Every structure is written in structure tokens, then in C-alpha cells.
Short mmCIF file of C-alpha atoms in Angstrom, two decimals:
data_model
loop_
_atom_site.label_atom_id
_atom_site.label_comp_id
_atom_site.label_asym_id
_atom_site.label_seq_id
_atom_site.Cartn_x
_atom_site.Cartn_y
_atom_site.Cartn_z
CA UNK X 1 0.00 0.00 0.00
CA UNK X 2 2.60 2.28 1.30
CA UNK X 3 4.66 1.74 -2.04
CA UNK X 4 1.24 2.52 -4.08
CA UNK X 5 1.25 5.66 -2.76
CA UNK X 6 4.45 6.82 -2.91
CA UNK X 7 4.45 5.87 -6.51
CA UNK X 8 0.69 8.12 -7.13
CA UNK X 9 2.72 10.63 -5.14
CA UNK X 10 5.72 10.55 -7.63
CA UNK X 11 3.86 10.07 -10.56
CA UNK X 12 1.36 13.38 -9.37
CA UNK X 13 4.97 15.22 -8.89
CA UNK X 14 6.26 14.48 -12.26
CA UNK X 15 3.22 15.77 -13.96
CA UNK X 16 3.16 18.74 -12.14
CA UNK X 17 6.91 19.34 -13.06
CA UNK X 18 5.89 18.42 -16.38
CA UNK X 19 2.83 20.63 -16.97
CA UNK X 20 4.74 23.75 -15.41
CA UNK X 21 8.12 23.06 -17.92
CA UNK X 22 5.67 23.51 -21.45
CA UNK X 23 3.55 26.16 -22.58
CA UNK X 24 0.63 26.78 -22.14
CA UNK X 25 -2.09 25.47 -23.91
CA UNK X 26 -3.67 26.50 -26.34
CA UNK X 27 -6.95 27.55 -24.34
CA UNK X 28 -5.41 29.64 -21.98
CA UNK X 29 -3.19 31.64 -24.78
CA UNK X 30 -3.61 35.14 -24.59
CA UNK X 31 -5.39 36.49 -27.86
CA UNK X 32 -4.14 39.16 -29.91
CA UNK X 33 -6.76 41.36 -28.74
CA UNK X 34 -5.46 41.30 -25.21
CA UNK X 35 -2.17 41.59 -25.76
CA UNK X 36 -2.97 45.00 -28.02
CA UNK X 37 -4.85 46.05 -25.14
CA UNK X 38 -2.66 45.63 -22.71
CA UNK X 39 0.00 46.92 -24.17
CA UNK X 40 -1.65 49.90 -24.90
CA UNK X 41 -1.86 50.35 -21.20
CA UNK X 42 1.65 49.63 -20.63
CA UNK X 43 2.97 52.50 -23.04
CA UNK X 44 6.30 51.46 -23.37
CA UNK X 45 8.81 48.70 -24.84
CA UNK X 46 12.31 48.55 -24.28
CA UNK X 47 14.69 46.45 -26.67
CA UNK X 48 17.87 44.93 -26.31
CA UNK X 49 18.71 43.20 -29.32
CA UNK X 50 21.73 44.01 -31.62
CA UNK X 51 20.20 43.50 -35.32
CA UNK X 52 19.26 45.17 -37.34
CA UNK X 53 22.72 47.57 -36.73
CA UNK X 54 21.54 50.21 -38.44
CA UNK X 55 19.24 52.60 -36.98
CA UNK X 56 17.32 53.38 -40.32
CA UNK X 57 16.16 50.16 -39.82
CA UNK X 58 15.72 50.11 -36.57
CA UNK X 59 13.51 52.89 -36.90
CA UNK X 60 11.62 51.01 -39.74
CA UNK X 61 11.36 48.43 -37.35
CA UNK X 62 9.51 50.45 -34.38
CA UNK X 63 7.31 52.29 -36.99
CA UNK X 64 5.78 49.09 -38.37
CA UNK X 65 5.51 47.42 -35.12
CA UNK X 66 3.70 50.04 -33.77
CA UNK X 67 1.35 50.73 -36.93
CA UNK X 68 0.74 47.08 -37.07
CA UNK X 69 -1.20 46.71 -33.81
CA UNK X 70 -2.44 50.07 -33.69
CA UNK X 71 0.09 51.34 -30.64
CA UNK X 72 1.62 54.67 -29.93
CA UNK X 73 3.80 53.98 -27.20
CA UNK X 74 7.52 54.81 -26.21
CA UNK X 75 10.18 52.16 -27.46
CA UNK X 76 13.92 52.40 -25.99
CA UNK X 77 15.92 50.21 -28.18
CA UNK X 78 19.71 49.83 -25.97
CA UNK X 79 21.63 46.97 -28.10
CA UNK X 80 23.71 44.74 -26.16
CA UNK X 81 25.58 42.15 -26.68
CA UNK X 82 24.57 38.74 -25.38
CA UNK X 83 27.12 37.89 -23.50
CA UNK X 84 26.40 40.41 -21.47
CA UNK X 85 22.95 39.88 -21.68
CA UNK X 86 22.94 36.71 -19.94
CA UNK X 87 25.07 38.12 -17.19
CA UNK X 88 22.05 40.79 -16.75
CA UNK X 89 19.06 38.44 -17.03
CA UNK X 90 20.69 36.08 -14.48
CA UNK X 91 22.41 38.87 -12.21
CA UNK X 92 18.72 40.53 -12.19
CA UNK X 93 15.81 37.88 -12.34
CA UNK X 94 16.66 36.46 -8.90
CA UNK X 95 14.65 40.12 -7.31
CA UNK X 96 11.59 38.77 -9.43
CA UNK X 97 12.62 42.09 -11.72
CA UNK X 98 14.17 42.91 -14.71
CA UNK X 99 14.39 46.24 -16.92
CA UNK X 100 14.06 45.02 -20.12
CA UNK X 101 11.26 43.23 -22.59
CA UNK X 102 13.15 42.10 -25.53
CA UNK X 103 16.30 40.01 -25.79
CA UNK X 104 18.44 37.92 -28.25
CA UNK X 105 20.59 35.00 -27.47
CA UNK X 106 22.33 31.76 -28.66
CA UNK X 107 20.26 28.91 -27.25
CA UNK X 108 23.31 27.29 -25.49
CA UNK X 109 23.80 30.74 -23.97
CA UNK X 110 20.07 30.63 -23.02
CA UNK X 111 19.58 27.79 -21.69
CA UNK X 112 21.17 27.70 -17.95
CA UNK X 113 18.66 31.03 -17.89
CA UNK X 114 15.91 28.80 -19.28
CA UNK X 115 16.12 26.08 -16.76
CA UNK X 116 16.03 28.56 -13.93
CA UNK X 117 12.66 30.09 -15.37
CA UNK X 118 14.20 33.48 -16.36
CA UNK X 119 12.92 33.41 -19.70
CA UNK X 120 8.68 33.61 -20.30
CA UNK X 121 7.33 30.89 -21.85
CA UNK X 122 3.73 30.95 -24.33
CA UNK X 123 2.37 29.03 -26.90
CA UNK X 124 3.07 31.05 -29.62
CA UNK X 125 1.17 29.70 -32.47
CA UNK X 126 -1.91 29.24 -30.74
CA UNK X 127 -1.85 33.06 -30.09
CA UNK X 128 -0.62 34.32 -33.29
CA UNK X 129 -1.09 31.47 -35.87
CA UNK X 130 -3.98 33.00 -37.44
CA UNK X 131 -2.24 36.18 -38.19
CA UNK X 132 0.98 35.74 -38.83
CA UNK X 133 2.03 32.08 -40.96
CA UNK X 134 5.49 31.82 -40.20
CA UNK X 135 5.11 31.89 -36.53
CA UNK X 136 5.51 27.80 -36.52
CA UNK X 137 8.65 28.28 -38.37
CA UNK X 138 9.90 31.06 -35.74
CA UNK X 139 8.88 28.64 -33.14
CA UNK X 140 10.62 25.86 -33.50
CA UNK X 141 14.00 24.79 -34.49
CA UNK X 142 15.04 23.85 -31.15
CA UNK X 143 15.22 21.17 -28.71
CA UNK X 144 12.19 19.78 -27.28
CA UNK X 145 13.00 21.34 -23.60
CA UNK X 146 13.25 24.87 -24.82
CA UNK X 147 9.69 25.13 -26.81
CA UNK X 148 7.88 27.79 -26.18
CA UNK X 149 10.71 29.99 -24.59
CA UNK X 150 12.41 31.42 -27.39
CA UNK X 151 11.51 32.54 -31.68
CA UNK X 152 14.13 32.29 -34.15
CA UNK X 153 15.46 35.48 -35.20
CA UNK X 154 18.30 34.61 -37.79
CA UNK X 155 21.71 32.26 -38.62
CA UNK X 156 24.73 32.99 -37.39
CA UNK X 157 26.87 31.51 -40.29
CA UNK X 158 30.48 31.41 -39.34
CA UNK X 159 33.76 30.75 -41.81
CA UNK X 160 36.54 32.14 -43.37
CA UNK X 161 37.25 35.87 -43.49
CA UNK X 162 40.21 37.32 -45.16
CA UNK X 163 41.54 40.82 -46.45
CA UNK X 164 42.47 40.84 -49.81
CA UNK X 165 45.12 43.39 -49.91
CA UNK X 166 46.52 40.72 -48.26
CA UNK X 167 46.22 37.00 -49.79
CA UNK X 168 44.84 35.61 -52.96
CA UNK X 169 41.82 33.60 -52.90
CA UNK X 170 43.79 31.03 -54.30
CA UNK X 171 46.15 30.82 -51.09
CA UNK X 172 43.78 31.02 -48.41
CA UNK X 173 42.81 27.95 -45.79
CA UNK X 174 40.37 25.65 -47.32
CA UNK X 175 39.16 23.86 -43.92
CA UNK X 176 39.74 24.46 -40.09
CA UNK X 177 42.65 22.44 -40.23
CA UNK X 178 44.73 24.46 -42.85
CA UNK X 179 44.53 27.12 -40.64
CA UNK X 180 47.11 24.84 -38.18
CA UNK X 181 49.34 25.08 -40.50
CA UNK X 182 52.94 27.03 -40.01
CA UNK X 183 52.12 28.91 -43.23
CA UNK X 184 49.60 31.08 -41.27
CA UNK X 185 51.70 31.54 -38.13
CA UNK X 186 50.78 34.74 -36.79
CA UNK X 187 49.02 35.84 -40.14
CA UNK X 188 45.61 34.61 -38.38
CA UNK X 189 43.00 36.25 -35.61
CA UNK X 190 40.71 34.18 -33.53
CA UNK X 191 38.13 35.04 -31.09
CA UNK X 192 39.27 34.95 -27.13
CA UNK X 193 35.93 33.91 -26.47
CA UNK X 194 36.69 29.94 -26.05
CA UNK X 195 38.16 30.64 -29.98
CA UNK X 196 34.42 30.22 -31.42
CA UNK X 197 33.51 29.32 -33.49
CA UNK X 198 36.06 26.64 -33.26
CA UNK X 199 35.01 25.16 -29.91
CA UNK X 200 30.98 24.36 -32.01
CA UNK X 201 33.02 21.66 -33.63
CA UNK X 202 32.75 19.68 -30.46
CA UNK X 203 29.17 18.88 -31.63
CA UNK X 204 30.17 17.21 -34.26
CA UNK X 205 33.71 16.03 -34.10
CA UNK X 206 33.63 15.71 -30.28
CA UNK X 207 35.43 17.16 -27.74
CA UNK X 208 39.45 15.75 -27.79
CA UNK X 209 39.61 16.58 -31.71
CA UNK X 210 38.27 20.09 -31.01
CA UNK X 211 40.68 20.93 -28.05
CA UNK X 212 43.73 19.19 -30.26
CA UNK X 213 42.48 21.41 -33.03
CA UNK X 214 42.27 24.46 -30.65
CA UNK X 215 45.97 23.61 -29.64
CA UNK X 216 47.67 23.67 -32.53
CA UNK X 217 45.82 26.77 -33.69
CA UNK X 218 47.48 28.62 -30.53
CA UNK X 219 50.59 27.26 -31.70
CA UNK X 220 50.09 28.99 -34.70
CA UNK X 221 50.52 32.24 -32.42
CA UNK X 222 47.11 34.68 -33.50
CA UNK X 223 46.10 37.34 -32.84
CA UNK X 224 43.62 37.24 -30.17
CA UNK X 225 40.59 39.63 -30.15
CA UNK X 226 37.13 39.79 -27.92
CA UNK X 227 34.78 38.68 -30.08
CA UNK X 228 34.24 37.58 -34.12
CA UNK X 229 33.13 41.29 -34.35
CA UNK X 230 36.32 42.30 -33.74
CA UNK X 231 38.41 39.67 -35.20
CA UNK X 232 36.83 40.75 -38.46
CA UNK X 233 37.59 44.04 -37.44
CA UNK X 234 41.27 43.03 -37.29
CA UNK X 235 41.02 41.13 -40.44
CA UNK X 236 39.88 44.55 -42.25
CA UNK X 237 42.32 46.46 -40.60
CA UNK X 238 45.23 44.51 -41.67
CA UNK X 239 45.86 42.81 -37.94
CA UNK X 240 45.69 40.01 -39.69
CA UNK X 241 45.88 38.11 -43.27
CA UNK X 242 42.88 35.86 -42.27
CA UNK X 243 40.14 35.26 -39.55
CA UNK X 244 37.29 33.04 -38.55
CA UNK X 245 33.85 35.59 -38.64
CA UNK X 246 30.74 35.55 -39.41
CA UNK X 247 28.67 36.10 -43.01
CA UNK X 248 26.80 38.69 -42.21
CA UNK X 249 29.52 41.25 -40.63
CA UNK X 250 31.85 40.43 -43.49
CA UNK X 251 28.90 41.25 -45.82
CA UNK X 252 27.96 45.06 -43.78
CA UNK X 253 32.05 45.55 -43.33
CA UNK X 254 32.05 45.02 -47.46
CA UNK X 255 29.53 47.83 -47.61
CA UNK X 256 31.04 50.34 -46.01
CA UNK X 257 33.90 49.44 -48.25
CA UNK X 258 36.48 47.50 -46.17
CA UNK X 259 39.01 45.01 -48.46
CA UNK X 260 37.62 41.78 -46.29
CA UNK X 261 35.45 38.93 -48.04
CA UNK X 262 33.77 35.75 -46.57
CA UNK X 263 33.46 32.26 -47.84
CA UNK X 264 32.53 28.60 -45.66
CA UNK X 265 35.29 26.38 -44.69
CA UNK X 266 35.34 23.12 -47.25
CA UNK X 267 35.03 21.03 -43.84
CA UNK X 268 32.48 22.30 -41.54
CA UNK X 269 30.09 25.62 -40.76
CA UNK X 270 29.05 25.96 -37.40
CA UNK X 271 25.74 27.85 -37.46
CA UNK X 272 24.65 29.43 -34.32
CA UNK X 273 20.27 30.05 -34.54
CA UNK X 274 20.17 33.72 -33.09
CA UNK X 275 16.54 33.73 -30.93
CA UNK X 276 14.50 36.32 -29.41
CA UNK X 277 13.46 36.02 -26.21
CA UNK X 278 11.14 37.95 -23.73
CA UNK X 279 12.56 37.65 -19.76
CA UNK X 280 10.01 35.83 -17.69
CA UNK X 281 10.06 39.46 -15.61
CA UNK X 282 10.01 41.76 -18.32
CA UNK X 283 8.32 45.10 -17.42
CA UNK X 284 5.81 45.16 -20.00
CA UNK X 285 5.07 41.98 -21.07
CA UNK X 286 2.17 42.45 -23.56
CA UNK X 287 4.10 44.79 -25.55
CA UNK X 288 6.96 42.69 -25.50
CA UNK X 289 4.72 39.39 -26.47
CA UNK X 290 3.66 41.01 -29.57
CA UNK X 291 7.05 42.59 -30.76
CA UNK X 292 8.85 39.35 -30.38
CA UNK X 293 6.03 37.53 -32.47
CA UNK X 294 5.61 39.95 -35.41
CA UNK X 295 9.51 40.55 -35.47
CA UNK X 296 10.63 37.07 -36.15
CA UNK X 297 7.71 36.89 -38.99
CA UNK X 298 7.01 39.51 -40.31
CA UNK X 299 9.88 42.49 -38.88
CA UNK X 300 12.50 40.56 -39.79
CA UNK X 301 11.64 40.73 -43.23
CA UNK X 302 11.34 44.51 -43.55
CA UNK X 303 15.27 44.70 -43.24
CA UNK X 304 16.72 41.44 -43.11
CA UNK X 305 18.28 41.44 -46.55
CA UNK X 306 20.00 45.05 -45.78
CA UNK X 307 21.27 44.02 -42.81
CA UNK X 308 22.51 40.53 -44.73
CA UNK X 309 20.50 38.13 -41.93
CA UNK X 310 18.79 35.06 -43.13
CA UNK X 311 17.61 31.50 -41.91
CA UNK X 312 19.12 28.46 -43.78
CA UNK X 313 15.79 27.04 -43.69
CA UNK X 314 13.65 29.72 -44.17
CA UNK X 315 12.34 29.50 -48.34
CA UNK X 316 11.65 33.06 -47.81
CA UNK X 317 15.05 34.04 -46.63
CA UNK X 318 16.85 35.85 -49.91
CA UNK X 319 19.93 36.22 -47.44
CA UNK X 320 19.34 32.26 -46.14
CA UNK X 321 19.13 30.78 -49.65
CA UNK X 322 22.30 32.21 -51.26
CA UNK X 323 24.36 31.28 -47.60
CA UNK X 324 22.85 27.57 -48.33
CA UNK X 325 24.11 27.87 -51.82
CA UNK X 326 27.54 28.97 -51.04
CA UNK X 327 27.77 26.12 -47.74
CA UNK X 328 26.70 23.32 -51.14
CA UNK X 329 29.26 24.75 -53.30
CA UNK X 330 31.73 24.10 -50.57
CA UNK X 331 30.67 20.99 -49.48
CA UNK X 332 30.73 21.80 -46.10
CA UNK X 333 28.75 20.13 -43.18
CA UNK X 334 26.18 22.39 -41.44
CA UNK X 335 27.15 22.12 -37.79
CA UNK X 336 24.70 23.18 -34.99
CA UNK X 337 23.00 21.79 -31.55
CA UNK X 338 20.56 19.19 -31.65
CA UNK X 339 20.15 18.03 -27.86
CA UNK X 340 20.51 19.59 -24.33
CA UNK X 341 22.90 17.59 -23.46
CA UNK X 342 25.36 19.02 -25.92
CA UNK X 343 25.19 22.20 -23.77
CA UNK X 344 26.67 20.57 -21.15
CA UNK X 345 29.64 18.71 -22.94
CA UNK X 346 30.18 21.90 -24.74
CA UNK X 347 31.04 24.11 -21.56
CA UNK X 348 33.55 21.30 -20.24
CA UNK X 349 35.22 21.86 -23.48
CA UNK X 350 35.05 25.42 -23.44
CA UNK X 351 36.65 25.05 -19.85
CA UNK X 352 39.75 23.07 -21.28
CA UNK X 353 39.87 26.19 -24.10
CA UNK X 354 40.33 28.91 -21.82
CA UNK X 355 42.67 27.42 -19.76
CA UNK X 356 44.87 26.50 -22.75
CA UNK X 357 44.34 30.46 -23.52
CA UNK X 358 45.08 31.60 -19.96
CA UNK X 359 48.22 29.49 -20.30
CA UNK X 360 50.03 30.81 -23.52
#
């Protein structure tokens, strides 16, 4: 008897731990309706997310958000980078507070923030499926513990950059591994940050060939700079002969008219899905509900292909289809997170990384 009712007791707990961890359903969605409503009485909106990086279209942005519902309210947009981001959210959500609606992360950077219930959760597509079509798309992409939290914003596509008043096409690094080689000793910048996107090839290669990889890279003596922003930056400014970045910097460094150009490695692309998320204590959660719907449909849109962002998968996605074509023509793998657990393995090897950095 006494084990029957320990197991009812476990079973009850499990199910409660399970309904609280999904979204809600569909019935007790918010409609559009309210969430116009309520945001009108909220006023305000305040943004955090980096893209687009041009305030023309940020404007653009606000202006058909806000003419879309019907809304004149107040919207602060304050990029910042997620990195520090995450150290906000988690330094601030523990007061049941936080002084922002909109953010935009990398899933494995979400996730510890996720699991402690700093990020909102809804059932998107039962709220806004009948207005805007792509919201399933937006939705998902992700693994099965993380539905509902966060919408996909765009793909971070990561490869080769390289100035070319510096090397030929012809002599650049074909794969990760050619950039190990002595030829490139200090002709190369990497990111300090755990030397992404080098340390994503644990998902598919595994950790010991990663961290080998990593070592013989820092052998190669580079040039070490905070961020893939500003290793391309380096790259541009002649730091550097060649760099790992990312597509869609290379792309807005090309027109402002820096001598830098970006192509996928023959071997592998890491792809990191950028997401939108609103904080589970956001100030003015209706607003925020809304703008993080319509601006992974239909905002992203407006000035995606100006600001060179696209999803791989997306059909839609000018900016998507033509990085697809170029990751074919390589024959490179697409590499990217497919299960929690990765998040995990990845951070030991990112631990092993920055030691081998804080050692050089």
C-alpha cells in the first residue's frame, strides 16, 4: 500500500513538473486582442537586441511594429551584446525584476537562464497562428526542452574571413585544419571567447579533436581579439591576413567598403540560430509578447536582406538561400546543436579552451 502511494505521489509530482516546464495550452493563450490592449496600457517597450545595426532600420522596425497593432507607445531600443545579456538576465531575475522586454541569445547561452525560469514561456502559435504564418517556423528549431521559450530570429553563419590586400583567394585555408598550418603563423586572428567558433566543432567532431584542433591553432601564435566582431575588425584592418567571422559582418564591413570577403570552410560551418526572447520578468510583457512575435515573422523581413540576416531554412530568406548555396558549393557540413545535453559537454570543453588560452 505504502509503495502505491508513494508511486501516485511521484507520478502526481512528475506531472506537475511536467505541466509547469511547457507552454501553455492552447486555451489559456492570450489572444491578440489582449495583448494589443494591454500593451496599450503599458505605453512602453524597451529592446535589447543588436540586429538590425543600423538605426534606419531600426527605426523602420519600431514604426511598423507600432502601426501594425495600432500602438503609440515609447520604445527604448539599448543593443547589447549577449554575452552580457545573460550576465544581466541572471544577475537581475533572482529580485523577481528585470528592466528590459526584448532580448536575443544563442540557445546554449540561453539555456542555464531557461532552466532557472528566467525566460517567459507561451504558446506562440496558438496566439498568433492565425495572423501571422510563419510563426511555426519562428517557433521551432530547437530542442524539445526549450519550446515555447524562445523565436528564431536569424543564422549565425560562421567561416573564413580574409583581407584581400593581403592573400589571394587562391592561397587562403580551405578547412579548419589548414589554418594549423605554419604557413599562417601569426598571419591569423581568432576570437578569445573559447576561440568560437572553433570550440561548435565539439558537436560534431567531439570534444578531444576540437581541443587538439584548438591547440595547434594557438601554436600557430594569433592574434587574439574579444569577439568575431572584432576579429573581423582586425582582419579589415590589416591585424591580420585571415580570420574566422561571421557572413553577415563580413557582408555590412564590405559595404562600407572594407578590403575583407567571406566564404565557408570546405570542412564544416558551425551555425549558431540567433533567438529572441522575452525575460520571464520583463516590465511590460504584452508589448513585449507582440514585438517578439511579429519581429521574427514579419519584422524581420522589412530589413533582413540590408542588414545581410537570413535563416538556412527559411524558403523566404533571400539572405538564407544564397548562404545555403555557397555552404553546397563548398561541401561543407552544417554544424549546430541538436540536444541539451550538448550544452553541457560543450562548456567542459570550453573550460579546457580557456585554460589552454590563460596558459600561452
Amino acid at each position: 500500500m505504502k509503495g502505491r502511494i508513494f508511486t501516485a505521489a511521484v507520478v502526481a509530482a512528475t506531472l506537475a513538473a511536467v505541466t509547469a516546464s511547457v507552454p501553455a495550452r492552447a486555451a489559456d493563450a492570450p489572444t491578440i486582442e489582449e495583448l494589443v490592449e494591454g500593451a496599450k496600457k503599458e505605453g512602453r517597450l524597451v529592446v535589447l537586441l543588436l540586429q538590425p545595426t543600423q538605426q534606419h532600420n531600426r527605426e523602420i522596425v519600431m514604426e511598423a511594429f507600432k502601426s501594425r497593432f495600432g500602438l503609440d507607445i515609447d520604445i527604448e531600443w539599448s543593443p547589447m551584446h549577449p554575452t552580457t545579456l545573460m550576465s544581466r538576465l541572471n544577475a537581475e531575475s533572482p529580485s523577481g525584476r528585470f528592466s528590459a522586454d526584448i532580448g536575443q541569445g544563442s540557445v546554449d547561452d540561453l539555456w542555464p537562464s531557461v532552466e532557472k525560469g528566467y525566460v517567459a514561456r507561451m504558446d506562440w502559435p496558438a496566439t498568433f497562428g492565425s495572423m501571422l504564418e510563419s510563426i511555426d517556423q519562428a517557433a521551432g528549431g530547437v530542442p524539445p526542452e526549450m519550446s515555447g521559450t524562445v523565436l528564431s530570429m536569424f543564422d549565425l553563419v560562421y567561416g573564413l574571413v580574409w583581407n584581400t590586400d593581403f592573400v589571394e583567394e587562391a592561397d587562403l585555408p580551405r578547412s579548419f585544419a589548414d589554418l594549423a598550418d605554419e604557413s599562417w603563423n601569426q598571419r591569423i586572428a581568432l576570437n578569445s571567447y573559447h576561440i568560437a567558433p572553433v570550440d561548435y566543432l565539439s558537436y560534431e567532431i567531439g570534444a578531444e579533436p576540437t581541443i587538439d584542433l584548438v591547440g595547434k591553432l594557438l601554436d600557430n601564435n594569433p592574434v587574439l581579439k574579444a569577439g568575431s566582431g572584432a576579429v573581423g575588425a582586425a582582419v579589415s584592418a590589416g591585424e591580420a591576413a585571415v580570420g574566422t567571422g561571421m557572413a553577415y559582418a563580413t557582408d555590412l564591413a564590405i559595404d562600407r567598403g572594407e578590403p575583407v570577403r567571406f566564404r565557408p570552410f570546405t570542412d564544416y560551418t558551425p551555425v549558431l540560430g540567433m533567438k529572441v526572447f522575452v525575460p520571464a520578468y520583463a516590465p511590460n510583457p504584452n508589448a513585449a509578447r507582440l514585438f517578439a512575435a511579429w519581429f521574427t515573422t514579419e519584422g524581420m523581413a522589412l530589413v533582413g536582406e540590408s542588414e545581410h540576416l537570413g535563416q538556412l531554412g527559411n524558403p523566404n530568406s533571400v539572405v538564407g538561400r544564397e548562404l545555403s548555396r555557397q555552404i553546397e558549393e563548398a561541401g561543407s557540413k552544417v554544424v549546430s546543436v541538436s540536444s541539451i545535453a550538448q550544452f553541457g559537454e560543450l562548456a567542459e570543453t570550453r573550460k579546457v579552451i580557456d585554460k589552454m588560452i590563460a596558459d600561452r
